[in-house]
Short mmCIF file of C-alpha atoms in Angstrom, two decimals:
data_model
loop_
_atom_site.label_atom_id
_atom_site.label_comp_id
_atom_site.label_asym_id
_atom_site.label_seq_id
_atom_site.Cartn_x
_atom_site.Cartn_y
_atom_site.Cartn_z
CA MET L 1 89.38 100.34 112.06
CA SER L 2 92.23 101.58 113.05
CA ILE L 3 95.20 100.03 115.52
CA THR L 4 96.58 101.85 118.13
CA LYS L 5 100.42 102.68 118.72
CA GLU L 6 100.51 100.40 121.18
CA LYS L 7 99.93 97.27 119.85
CA THR L 8 101.64 98.86 116.24
CA ALA L 9 104.04 98.72 118.75
CA GLU L 10 103.41 95.40 119.74
CA LEU L 11 103.90 93.62 116.66
CA VAL L 12 106.69 94.95 115.58
CA LYS L 13 108.20 93.93 118.77
CA ARG L 14 106.94 90.54 117.51
CA PHE L 15 107.51 89.76 113.79
CA GLY L 16 110.59 92.61 113.60
CA SER L 17 114.26 91.77 113.74
CA ASN L 18 114.17 94.69 116.52
CA ASP L 19 112.47 97.24 118.31
CA LYS L 20 112.30 99.95 115.44
CA ASP L 21 112.24 97.48 112.81
CA SER L 22 108.53 98.41 111.36
CA GLY L 23 109.36 98.50 107.81
CA SER L 24 109.86 94.90 107.28
CA ALA L 25 107.50 92.90 105.09
CA ALA L 26 106.76 90.60 107.91
CA VAL L 27 106.00 94.19 110.01
CA GLN L 28 104.14 94.81 107.59
CA VAL L 29 101.55 92.53 106.88
CA ALA L 30 100.80 91.62 110.48
CA ILE L 31 99.71 94.63 111.14
CA LEU L 32 97.82 95.09 108.22
CA SER L 33 96.63 91.57 108.92
CA GLU L 34 95.41 93.46 112.62
CA ARG L 35 93.94 96.30 110.41
CA ILE L 36 91.48 93.94 108.66
CA THR L 37 90.56 91.92 111.44
CA ASN L 38 89.35 95.49 112.35
CA LEU L 39 87.93 96.20 109.47
CA THR L 40 85.78 93.11 108.75
CA GLU L 41 84.60 93.79 112.22
CA HIS L 42 83.48 97.00 111.38
CA LEU L 43 81.96 95.87 108.03
CA LYS L 44 79.63 93.21 109.87
CA ILE L 45 77.52 95.80 111.64
CA HIS L 46 78.03 97.98 109.13
CA LYS L 47 77.46 95.96 105.56
CA LYS L 48 76.63 99.30 103.35
CA ASP L 49 80.35 100.95 104.50
CA PHE L 50 81.39 100.67 100.75
CA GLY L 51 84.17 102.88 100.85
CA SER L 52 85.56 101.09 103.69
CA ARG L 53 84.90 97.87 102.03
CA ARG L 54 86.79 99.15 98.99
CA GLY L 55 90.02 100.00 101.72
CA LEU L 56 89.63 96.43 102.54
CA LEU L 57 89.72 94.72 98.99
CA MET L 58 92.84 97.29 98.87
CA MET L 59 94.58 95.78 101.97
CA VAL L 60 93.78 92.61 101.35
CA GLY L 61 95.52 93.05 98.20
CA GLN L 62 98.56 95.07 99.74
CA ARG L 63 99.31 91.60 101.82
CA ARG L 64 99.00 89.57 98.99
CA HIS L 65 101.88 91.09 96.97
CA LEU L 66 103.98 91.47 100.16
CA LEU L 67 103.34 87.91 101.54
CA ASP L 68 104.19 86.47 98.03
CA TYR L 69 107.40 88.61 98.01
CA ILE L 70 108.21 86.99 101.28
CA LYS L 71 107.86 83.14 99.82
CA SER L 72 110.02 84.59 96.93
CA ARG L 73 112.89 85.33 99.32
CA LYS L 74 112.75 82.70 101.88
CA GLU L 75 109.45 79.83 101.79
CA SER L 76 110.62 78.79 104.94
CA ASP L 77 109.89 82.48 106.95
CA TYR L 78 106.78 82.91 104.88
CA ARG L 79 105.76 78.91 106.17
CA GLU L 80 106.02 80.24 109.71
CA LEU L 81 104.43 83.65 109.04
CA ILE L 82 101.61 82.34 107.68
CA SER L 83 100.75 79.87 110.46
CA THR L 84 101.78 82.11 113.62
CA LEU L 85 98.97 85.09 111.96
CA GLY L 86 96.61 82.08 110.97
CA LEU L 87 96.52 83.12 107.87
CA ARG L 88 94.44 80.27 105.11
CA ARG L 89 97.02 80.14 102.23
#
């Protein structure tokens, strides 16, 4: 369900401005997207895990808010990020 420190460091390096830039919105969206995909796979197996489902919905909402923030700041960064992560919107 959670991601490893190595995977988090890889996402920070890929989407952040430097190796310690874990707080930028793009990095947070990338980390949330990874956690969402892991949790989605968990819920395919454990269909009645409603506590995890609630957490998934909260993460999706948080990612949506961060994406709206990025879109309001710079549209080109938003489009690049969603195409890199493979998000629909």
